[in-house]
Phi, psi and omega in degrees: 000128178250128179231145178240135180232122179263155175205164174107355178291167180171193181250126178223162176274160176307132182092352180279184183227151172218153175235118178264145178229149178222129179243129176264133181237160183124180179278070187267131175269315180198158175228123183288312185224136171231147182203176180237133174239161176219154180218118176271159180305129179075007183245162176283151175290136183230152177288134175259306180198153177214158181213141182266174178298333176278004178067030174273116184263157168217149187227152169292147181302327184291344183242357180301134181087349180245324182252148176227126179257143178218156185220138174251104183296324182292323182265352183056049177234155176221142181234156177227109176273120184245116179243164179050049184294145181239157177305327180290352174279351180299124183181171167272128182257130183243139174270141178226142176235139181224151181064050183266128173253125185219162181267125179200137178062038179067021177205162174278136177233166179236151179206173181212171173063050173266137185233145171275178182277344177099153176224136185279131172240123179235126180245117182267151178261000000 
């Protein structure tokens, strides 16, 4: 069983900063990609940032230069440092893991598309 737990959300003013963290738990051998998505009320879920096991990051255009994603392969955690926050960043932020190799049923198995429960980020003007 692979589970993701997010933390670090909250309420900040425009221009403020938050740091989100996500921890993957279970008998995990490796995770190829971890990332952050967000969903505002009435909107589709969108990619914010993702990072590979090789620590190659990619970002949505709307957050480039403001957000930084980082990953600890040994701990199976991923963080998102969010600076210069704007009201349009307000959303529920979800952690996602893809390409997960884990121990189950006396063997290693692989899976994808694991999601956390989300953490609320609210940016006030």
